[in-house]
Amino acid sequence: MEHPENNAEYKGLVVNAGIEQPASVNPYLKNRPRRKKRELSVADYVDGIVKGNTTVLGQAVTLVESLKPGHQAVAQEVIEKCLPYAGNSVRVGISGVPGAGKSTSIDVFGLHVLEQYGGKLAVLAIDPSSERSKGSILGDKTRMEKLSVHPRSFIRPSPSAGSLGGVARKTRETIILCEAAGFDKIFVETVGVGQSETAVHSMVDFFLLIQLAGTGDELQGIKRGIMEMADGIVINKADGDNLERAKLAATQFRNALHLFPAPESGWTPQVLTYSGFYNLGVKEIWDMIYQYIDFVKANGYFGYRRNEQNKYWMYETINEQLRGSFYHNPKIEAMLPDCERQVLQGNLTSFAAAKSLLDAYFKD
Ligand code: GDP
């Protein structure tokens, strides 16, 4: 249809014909060579970290987590150079089954310690399931809404590649980098499913176990070993209808703890109730943790435990490297499926199979 405005009689505004869209705003742009991102040197990393630059810290953590041998070599150098600046922190492990309220609690705990004690907080995670699910559950920034936007916090999800030992070692190395960057409070979060607690316990000063009051038989579900590792047990969701049950659960835990041998630290593990959601009883938990830190610093256990942890990680690293070297050996990779089949078919005992594999490996 003809526009009435284009009629010669029309006295109003005129509609002009449109112009053709150019193919590209700047046709020369795509020919421009892309500038390569400059790789940081070891000195750049260390300098940035020590100055507290969290962007550089994040890049260094990515390097630690990288599987590329070249990256790992640089990462190890960075870690070594950061070591003299590390160690000055309170490291707290926080564990609990999914749904126990870890993310809700860490958000509240984090804000509390930053307000009450100042300093900077890093939240790291060890999630042994992340390899299988190809994505980390823990340490997800969106789960800690307030903390993730706090200017003095650094949140990093679980490294996702490798064995539990490998994942845990990377988290431990990240602790060193964070400390060198001035983070004086470190939380290490893990899912309460068993093995990962041992890994967390081996890198923290205080191990906090979050529990829920349940059906009255809550103690049965918890492995004795995990309870023995705890320096403090806190029963979450002590609010509303659940308050009395939480108190009852606390009593049951206290009674159960009496049956365990006294911990090496000389500290009696405490059991408290709280509500992360309503922010009740949170101050008491952190008063307890800092009381513990003062106590073990005074009796020498703080330094002793960290030294023991260093020793543990030396052996863990050796074991991990040996295991990797063995299973990635081409001869072993070629022999393994057949050996496994023979053991399954009952043609070969497990010991004989292991011996032939090990002999082949050591003959290299
Ligand atoms: P996570 O899986 O251990 O990280 O647990 P979340 O922090 O995601 O919490 C699991 C569920 O429990 C969520 O629906 C929370 O809203 C709820 N929750 C967490 N803390 C409390 C609490 O103190 N009281 C109550 N009533 N609910 C809570």
Tab-separated table of C-alpha atoms and ligand atoms in Angstrom:
chain	number	residue	atom	x	y	z
A	1	MET	CA	0.000	0.000	0.000
A	2	GLU	CA	1.229	3.472	-0.861
A	3	HIS	CA	2.099	5.603	2.165
A	4	PRO	CA	-0.289	8.592	2.345
A	5	GLU	CA	2.735	10.683	3.392
A	6	ASN	CA	4.307	10.158	-0.041
A	7	ASN	CA	1.371	11.733	-1.809
A	8	ALA	CA	2.461	15.053	-3.377
A	9	GLU	CA	-0.529	16.726	-1.670
A	10	TYR	CA	0.599	15.574	1.762
A	11	LYS	CA	1.933	18.360	3.957
A	12	GLY	CA	3.244	16.325	6.870
A	13	LEU	CA	6.482	14.379	7.365
A	14	VAL	CA	7.898	12.243	4.546
A	15	VAL	CA	8.914	8.601	4.862
A	16	ASN	CA	12.302	7.974	3.334
A	17	ALA	CA	13.274	4.639	1.840
A	18	GLY	CA	15.457	2.670	4.246
A	19	ILE	CA	19.093	1.993	3.597
A	20	GLU	CA	20.550	-1.474	3.341
A	21	GLN	CA	22.189	-2.938	6.442
A	22	PRO	CA	25.971	-3.225	6.093
A	23	ALA	CA	27.267	-6.815	6.339
A	24	SER	CA	29.407	-5.891	9.276
A	25	VAL	CA	29.845	-2.730	11.276
A	26	ASN	CA	33.559	-2.866	10.599
A	27	PRO	CA	34.371	-5.283	7.768
A	28	TYR	CA	38.089	-5.064	8.552
A	29	LEU	CA	37.626	-6.220	12.156
A	30	LYS	CA	37.556	-9.925	11.394
A	31	ASN	CA	40.878	-9.716	9.554
A	32	ARG	CA	42.630	-8.208	12.537
A	33	PRO	CA	44.990	-10.706	14.208
A	34	ARG	CA	43.661	-11.743	17.652
A	35	ARG	CA	45.861	-10.619	20.452
A	36	LYS	CA	47.034	-13.602	22.476
A	37	LYS	CA	46.482	-13.353	26.214
A	38	ARG	CA	49.845	-12.916	27.838
A	39	GLU	CA	50.748	-15.838	30.059
A	40	LEU	CA	51.757	-14.864	33.552
A	41	SER	CA	55.217	-15.809	34.769
A	42	VAL	CA	55.842	-17.459	38.131
A	43	ALA	CA	56.974	-14.062	39.461
A	44	ASP	CA	53.758	-12.400	38.147
A	45	TYR	CA	51.638	-14.993	39.935
A	46	VAL	CA	53.504	-14.743	43.209
A	47	ASP	CA	53.565	-10.939	43.109
A	48	GLY	CA	49.825	-10.740	42.388
A	49	ILE	CA	48.958	-13.271	45.073
A	50	VAL	CA	51.077	-11.669	47.774
A	51	LYS	CA	49.496	-8.295	46.945
A	52	GLY	CA	46.080	-9.901	47.519
A	53	ASN	CA	44.927	-9.662	43.898
A	54	THR	CA	42.031	-12.124	43.758
A	55	THR	CA	41.975	-12.254	39.951
A	56	VAL	CA	45.555	-13.504	39.919
A	57	LEU	CA	44.748	-15.806	42.845
A	58	GLY	CA	41.873	-17.302	40.848
A	59	GLN	CA	44.121	-17.820	37.835
A	60	ALA	CA	46.745	-19.496	40.021
A	61	VAL	CA	44.119	-21.854	41.458
A	62	THR	CA	43.065	-22.753	37.909
A	63	LEU	CA	46.702	-23.575	37.233
A	64	VAL	CA	46.858	-25.801	40.330
A	65	GLU	CA	43.759	-27.627	39.100
A	66	SER	CA	45.017	-27.996	35.538
A	67	LEU	CA	46.010	-31.461	34.380
A	68	LYS	CA	48.557	-30.189	31.847
A	69	PRO	CA	52.093	-31.086	32.961
A	70	GLY	CA	53.364	-27.628	31.915
A	71	HIS	CA	50.776	-25.908	34.104
A	72	GLN	CA	51.504	-28.227	36.992
A	73	ALA	CA	55.200	-27.410	36.891
A	74	VAL	CA	54.466	-23.654	37.044
A	75	ALA	CA	51.859	-24.243	39.770
A	76	GLN	CA	54.347	-26.134	41.930
A	77	GLU	CA	56.851	-23.289	41.620
A	78	VAL	CA	54.211	-20.719	42.521
A	79	ILE	CA	53.162	-22.771	45.555
A	80	GLU	CA	56.745	-23.128	46.723
A	81	LYS	CA	57.342	-19.384	46.454
A	82	CYS	CA	54.079	-18.680	48.298
A	83	LEU	CA	54.883	-21.027	51.188
A	84	PRO	CA	56.846	-18.444	53.218
A	85	TYR	CA	53.739	-16.212	53.210
A	86	ALA	CA	51.313	-19.028	54.083
A	87	GLY	CA	50.222	-20.708	57.305
A	88	ASN	CA	48.791	-17.657	59.015
A	89	SER	CA	45.180	-18.658	59.224
A	90	VAL	CA	42.512	-20.556	61.043
A	91	ARG	CA	41.396	-23.488	58.902
A	92	VAL	CA	38.000	-24.964	59.635
A	93	GLY	CA	36.566	-28.086	57.967
A	94	ILE	CA	32.780	-28.157	57.670
A	95	SER	CA	31.039	-31.408	56.882
A	96	GLY	CA	27.491	-32.688	56.763
A	97	VAL	CA	25.248	-34.815	54.577
A	98	PRO	CA	23.486	-33.102	51.645
A	99	GLY	CA	20.570	-31.154	53.070
A	100	ALA	CA	22.179	-30.708	56.488
A	101	GLY	CA	22.336	-27.003	55.724
A	102	LYS	CA	26.003	-26.515	54.858
A	103	SER	CA	25.528	-23.750	52.312
A	104	THR	CA	22.984	-21.886	54.417
A	105	SER	CA	25.273	-22.215	57.432
A	106	ILE	CA	28.484	-21.236	55.650
A	107	ASP	CA	26.814	-18.082	54.371
A	108	VAL	CA	25.848	-17.127	57.925
A	109	PHE	CA	29.088	-18.374	59.527
A	110	GLY	CA	31.159	-16.473	56.975
A	111	LEU	CA	29.391	-13.166	57.547
A	112	HIS	CA	29.653	-13.684	61.295
A	113	VAL	CA	33.419	-14.276	61.347
A	114	LEU	CA	34.099	-11.429	58.922
A	115	GLU	CA	32.073	-9.034	61.048
A	116	GLN	CA	33.272	-10.296	64.402
A	117	TYR	CA	36.929	-10.941	63.683
A	118	GLY	CA	37.673	-8.910	60.520
A	119	GLY	CA	40.202	-10.299	58.021
A	120	LYS	CA	39.449	-12.212	54.848
A	121	LEU	CA	37.695	-15.533	54.274
A	122	ALA	CA	38.238	-18.169	51.600
A	123	VAL	CA	35.667	-20.950	51.149
A	124	LEU	CA	37.001	-24.035	49.389
A	125	ALA	CA	35.497	-27.463	48.893
A	126	ILE	CA	36.313	-31.119	48.459
A	127	ASP	CA	33.630	-32.970	46.606
A	128	PRO	CA	34.566	-36.543	45.729
A	129	SER	CA	31.437	-36.957	43.619
A	130	SER	CA	32.284	-34.109	41.285
A	131	GLU	CA	34.350	-36.293	38.998
A	132	ARG	CA	31.451	-38.572	38.244
A	133	SER	CA	28.852	-35.852	37.914
A	134	LYS	CA	31.285	-33.758	35.834
A	135	GLY	CA	30.395	-30.738	37.834
A	136	SER	CA	30.936	-29.653	41.337
A	137	ILE	CA	28.131	-29.492	43.837
A	138	LEU	CA	30.065	-27.836	46.588
A	139	GLY	CA	31.420	-24.319	46.667
A	140	ASP	CA	28.909	-23.112	44.135
A	141	LYS	CA	28.802	-19.355	44.508
A	142	THR	CA	25.078	-19.103	44.071
A	143	ARG	CA	24.485	-21.194	47.165
A	144	MET	CA	26.144	-18.602	49.374
A	145	GLU	CA	24.268	-15.540	48.325
A	146	LYS	CA	25.529	-12.985	50.790
A	147	LEU	CA	29.051	-14.272	51.150
A	148	SER	CA	29.606	-14.501	47.411
A	149	VAL	CA	29.202	-10.747	47.024
A	150	HIS	CA	31.186	-9.851	50.136
A	151	PRO	CA	34.329	-7.865	49.254
A	152	ARG	CA	36.474	-9.850	51.694
A	153	SER	CA	35.498	-13.346	50.594
A	154	PHE	CA	36.806	-15.733	47.972
A	155	ILE	CA	34.672	-18.755	47.068
A	156	ARG	CA	36.001	-21.563	44.945
A	157	PRO	CA	34.204	-24.786	43.991
A	158	SER	CA	35.749	-28.212	44.385
A	159	PRO	CA	38.459	-29.235	41.927
A	160	SER	CA	36.711	-31.721	39.701
A	161	ALA	CA	39.314	-33.980	38.191
A	162	GLY	CA	41.052	-36.996	39.631
A	163	SER	CA	40.868	-39.286	42.614
A	164	LEU	CA	39.719	-38.108	46.026
A	165	GLY	CA	43.390	-37.915	47.047
A	166	GLY	CA	44.173	-35.792	44.008
A	167	VAL	CA	41.189	-33.495	44.516
A	168	ALA	CA	42.056	-33.080	48.185
A	169	ARG	CA	45.714	-32.328	47.428
A	170	LYS	CA	44.653	-29.542	45.064
A	171	THR	CA	42.393	-28.059	47.726
A	172	ARG	CA	45.272	-28.184	50.163
A	173	GLU	CA	47.543	-26.402	47.704
A	174	THR	CA	44.821	-23.809	47.145
A	175	ILE	CA	44.785	-23.170	50.909
A	176	ILE	CA	48.464	-22.205	50.669
A	177	LEU	CA	47.800	-19.761	47.828
A	178	CYS	CA	44.826	-18.226	49.658
A	179	GLU	CA	46.844	-17.765	52.823
A	180	ALA	CA	49.657	-16.115	50.884
A	181	ALA	CA	47.010	-13.752	49.470
A	182	GLY	CA	46.128	-12.714	53.027
A	183	PHE	CA	43.099	-14.912	53.636
A	184	ASP	CA	43.346	-15.593	57.358
A	185	LYS	CA	40.192	-17.667	57.625
A	186	ILE	CA	39.723	-20.749	55.499
A	187	PHE	CA	36.614	-22.918	55.373
A	188	VAL	CA	36.862	-26.290	53.658
A	189	GLU	CA	33.470	-27.783	52.941
A	190	THR	CA	32.793	-31.433	52.198
A	191	VAL	CA	29.846	-33.783	51.828
A	192	GLY	CA	29.494	-36.065	54.818
A	193	VAL	CA	29.716	-39.377	53.060
A	194	GLY	CA	32.809	-41.030	54.480
A	195	GLN	CA	36.270	-40.825	52.981
A	196	SER	CA	36.255	-37.138	52.189
A	197	GLU	CA	36.129	-36.296	55.902
A	198	THR	CA	39.505	-37.937	56.404
A	199	ALA	CA	40.925	-35.766	53.645
A	200	VAL	CA	39.462	-32.589	55.128
A	201	HIS	CA	40.520	-33.541	58.613
A	202	SER	CA	44.068	-33.804	57.329
A	203	MET	CA	44.180	-30.140	56.313
A	204	VAL	CA	42.214	-28.204	58.913
A	205	ASP	CA	42.705	-27.042	62.494
A	206	PHE	CA	39.105	-27.587	63.545
A	207	PHE	CA	36.694	-30.135	62.134
A	208	LEU	CA	33.040	-29.172	62.499
A	209	LEU	CA	30.360	-31.762	61.864
A	210	ILE	CA	26.863	-30.498	61.030
A	211	GLN	CA	24.129	-32.917	62.026
A	212	LEU	CA	20.363	-32.947	61.983
A	213	ALA	CA	17.928	-34.216	64.518
A	214	GLY	CA	16.015	-36.960	62.812
A	215	THR	CA	14.032	-39.947	63.784
A	216	GLY	CA	15.687	-40.513	67.126
A	217	ASP	CA	18.212	-42.998	65.792
A	218	GLU	CA	20.509	-40.408	64.214
A	219	LEU	CA	23.590	-41.849	65.841
A	220	GLN	CA	23.264	-45.060	63.911
A	221	GLY	CA	23.794	-43.429	60.560
A	222	ILE	CA	27.090	-41.830	61.477
A	223	LYS	CA	30.285	-43.718	61.136
A	224	ARG	CA	32.144	-43.911	64.380
A	225	GLY	CA	35.331	-42.738	62.684
A	226	ILE	CA	33.735	-39.500	61.542
A	227	MET	CA	32.459	-38.677	65.003
A	228	GLU	CA	35.878	-39.369	66.435
A	229	MET	CA	37.416	-36.836	64.057
A	230	ALA	CA	35.007	-34.046	65.017
A	231	ASP	CA	36.272	-31.265	67.274
A	232	GLY	CA	32.715	-29.978	67.482
A	233	ILE	CA	29.297	-31.321	66.512
A	234	VAL	CA	26.515	-28.863	65.774
A	235	ILE	CA	22.875	-29.793	65.331
A	236	ASN	CA	21.299	-27.530	62.715
A	237	LYS	CA	17.667	-26.518	62.226
A	238	ALA	CA	17.081	-26.100	65.948
A	239	ASP	CA	14.064	-23.903	65.244
A	240	GLY	CA	10.270	-24.118	65.366
A	241	ASP	CA	8.860	-27.591	65.896
A	242	ASN	CA	12.291	-29.077	65.579
A	243	LEU	CA	13.835	-27.345	68.601
A	244	GLU	CA	13.099	-30.036	71.172
A	245	ARG	CA	14.233	-32.831	68.876
A	246	ALA	CA	17.471	-30.971	68.191
A	247	LYS	CA	18.112	-30.627	71.927
A	248	LEU	CA	17.438	-34.309	72.430
A	249	ALA	CA	19.806	-35.194	69.601
A	250	ALA	CA	22.492	-33.002	71.194
A	251	THR	CA	22.145	-34.940	74.449
A	252	GLN	CA	22.461	-38.226	72.577
A	253	PHE	CA	25.601	-37.029	70.814
A	254	ARG	CA	27.117	-35.815	74.079
A	255	ASN	CA	26.512	-39.196	75.663
A	256	ALA	CA	27.968	-40.996	72.669
A	257	LEU	CA	31.098	-38.843	72.679
A	258	HIS	CA	31.766	-39.842	76.293
A	259	LEU	CA	32.325	-43.383	75.089
A	260	PHE	CA	35.209	-42.395	72.819
A	261	PRO	CA	38.797	-42.186	74.009
A	262	ALA	CA	39.943	-38.668	74.929
A	263	PRO	CA	41.251	-36.815	71.840
A	264	GLU	CA	44.983	-36.188	71.490
A	265	SER	CA	44.413	-32.446	71.549
A	266	GLY	CA	43.284	-32.540	75.178
A	267	TRP	CA	40.126	-30.734	74.047
A	268	THR	CA	36.703	-32.159	74.850
A	269	PRO	CA	34.570	-32.011	71.689
A	270	GLN	CA	31.423	-30.003	72.277
A	271	VAL	CA	27.905	-30.440	70.980
A	272	LEU	CA	25.773	-27.356	70.290
A	273	THR	CA	22.415	-26.688	68.642
A	274	TYR	CA	21.762	-23.799	66.232
A	275	SER	CA	19.679	-22.585	63.345
A	276	GLY	CA	21.576	-21.425	60.293
A	277	PHE	CA	18.392	-20.245	58.640
A	278	TYR	CA	17.293	-18.034	61.549
A	279	ASN	CA	20.830	-17.185	62.621
A	280	LEU	CA	20.396	-18.530	66.156
A	281	GLY	CA	23.299	-19.908	68.170
A	282	VAL	CA	25.871	-19.043	65.486
A	283	LYS	CA	27.921	-16.784	67.757
A	284	GLU	CA	28.241	-19.614	70.306
A	285	ILE	CA	29.664	-21.943	67.645
A	286	TRP	CA	32.392	-19.473	66.692
A	287	ASP	CA	33.140	-18.598	70.300
A	288	MET	CA	33.736	-22.331	70.782
A	289	ILE	CA	35.968	-22.640	67.706
A	290	TYR	CA	38.142	-19.675	68.678
A	291	GLN	CA	38.296	-20.978	72.250
A	292	TYR	CA	39.595	-24.259	70.829
A	293	ILE	CA	42.206	-22.432	68.714
A	294	ASP	CA	43.470	-20.546	71.794
A	295	PHE	CA	43.519	-23.789	73.758
A	296	VAL	CA	45.540	-25.804	71.226
A	297	LYS	CA	47.888	-22.922	70.486
A	298	ALA	CA	48.644	-22.719	74.215
A	299	ASN	CA	49.269	-26.437	74.656
A	300	GLY	CA	51.284	-26.844	71.434
A	301	TYR	CA	48.836	-29.152	69.697
A	302	PHE	CA	48.078	-26.588	66.956
A	303	GLY	CA	51.635	-26.712	65.576
A	304	TYR	CA	51.918	-30.440	66.189
A	305	ARG	CA	48.763	-31.163	64.158
A	306	ARG	CA	49.941	-29.017	61.254
A	307	ASN	CA	53.305	-30.799	61.216
A	308	GLU	CA	51.588	-34.172	61.256
A	309	GLN	CA	49.428	-33.007	58.358
A	310	ASN	CA	52.526	-32.002	56.377
A	311	LYS	CA	53.897	-35.492	56.921
A	312	TYR	CA	50.597	-37.059	55.861
A	313	TRP	CA	50.602	-35.023	52.629
A	314	MET	CA	54.151	-35.991	51.840
A	315	TYR	CA	53.138	-39.668	51.852
A	316	GLU	CA	49.859	-38.952	50.082
A	317	THR	CA	51.697	-37.183	47.278
A	318	ILE	CA	54.168	-40.033	46.915
A	319	ASN	CA	51.350	-42.588	46.850
A	320	GLU	CA	49.381	-40.615	44.314
A	321	GLN	CA	52.346	-40.162	41.982
A	322	LEU	CA	53.313	-43.833	42.215
A	323	ARG	CA	49.768	-44.935	41.540
A	324	GLY	CA	49.509	-42.610	38.542
A	325	SER	CA	52.861	-43.749	37.166
A	326	PHE	CA	51.808	-47.402	37.530
A	327	TYR	CA	48.361	-47.178	35.959
A	328	HIS	CA	49.483	-44.921	33.116
A	329	ASN	CA	52.397	-47.168	32.218
A	330	PRO	CA	51.693	-48.464	28.666
A	331	LYS	CA	52.752	-52.008	29.552
A	332	ILE	CA	50.394	-52.074	32.531
A	333	GLU	CA	47.567	-50.513	30.550
A	334	ALA	CA	47.956	-53.291	27.982
A	335	MET	CA	48.100	-56.120	30.539
A	336	LEU	CA	45.440	-54.941	32.973
A	337	PRO	CA	42.187	-55.912	31.181
A	338	ASP	CA	43.383	-59.466	30.609
A	339	CYS	CA	44.618	-59.871	34.186
A	340	GLU	CA	41.309	-58.593	35.488
A	341	ARG	CA	39.376	-61.020	33.290
A	342	GLN	CA	41.483	-63.951	34.418
A	343	VAL	CA	40.925	-63.082	38.071
A	344	LEU	CA	37.178	-62.807	37.475
A	345	GLN	CA	37.131	-66.171	35.712
A	346	GLY	CA	39.041	-67.773	38.536
A	347	ASN	CA	42.031	-68.675	36.351
A	348	LEU	CA	44.421	-66.509	38.296
A	349	THR	CA	44.533	-65.566	41.967
A	350	SER	CA	44.484	-61.843	42.792
A	351	PHE	CA	47.959	-62.117	44.273
A	352	ALA	CA	49.428	-63.817	41.222
A	353	ALA	CA	47.822	-61.222	38.955
A	354	ALA	CA	49.134	-58.346	41.072
A	355	LYS	CA	52.601	-59.905	41.153
A	356	SER	CA	52.824	-60.297	37.391
A	357	LEU	CA	51.706	-56.681	36.882
A	358	LEU	CA	54.141	-55.332	39.459
A	359	ASP	CA	56.982	-57.433	38.046
A	360	ALA	CA	56.255	-56.040	34.588
A	361	TYR	CA	56.228	-52.498	35.970
A	362	PHE	CA	59.480	-52.746	37.901
A	363	LYS	CA	61.302	-54.431	34.994
A	364	ASP	CA	60.962	-51.197	33.039
B	1	GDP	P1	23.448	-28.446	52.075
B	1	GDP	O1	22.998	-29.431	51.062
B	1	GDP	O2	24.073	-29.127	53.253
B	1	GDP	O3	24.321	-27.358	51.531
B	1	GDP	O4	22.136	-27.746	52.666
B	1	GDP	P2	21.404	-26.369	52.317
B	1	GDP	O5	22.082	-25.235	52.984
B	1	GDP	O6	21.175	-26.284	50.854
B	1	GDP	O7	20.018	-26.558	53.075
B	1	GDP	C1	19.099	-27.589	52.770
B	1	GDP	C2	17.699	-27.146	53.132
B	1	GDP	O8	17.576	-26.954	54.528
B	1	GDP	C3	17.292	-25.837	52.499
B	1	GDP	O9	15.981	-25.950	52.055
B	1	GDP	C4	17.408	-24.821	53.619
B	1	GDP	O10	16.538	-23.748	53.460
B	1	GDP	C5	17.066	-25.651	54.842
B	1	GDP	N1	17.738	-25.149	56.048
B	1	GDP	C6	19.055	-24.839	56.168
B	1	GDP	N2	19.333	-24.392	57.409
B	1	GDP	C7	18.152	-24.431	58.095
B	1	GDP	C8	17.775	-24.076	59.448
B	1	GDP	O11	18.560	-23.628	60.266
B	1	GDP	N3	16.484	-24.279	59.778
B	1	GDP	C9	15.560	-24.760	58.908
B	1	GDP	N4	14.325	-24.927	59.328
B	1	GDP	N5	15.876	-25.069	57.640
B	1	GDP	C10	17.155	-24.914	57.226
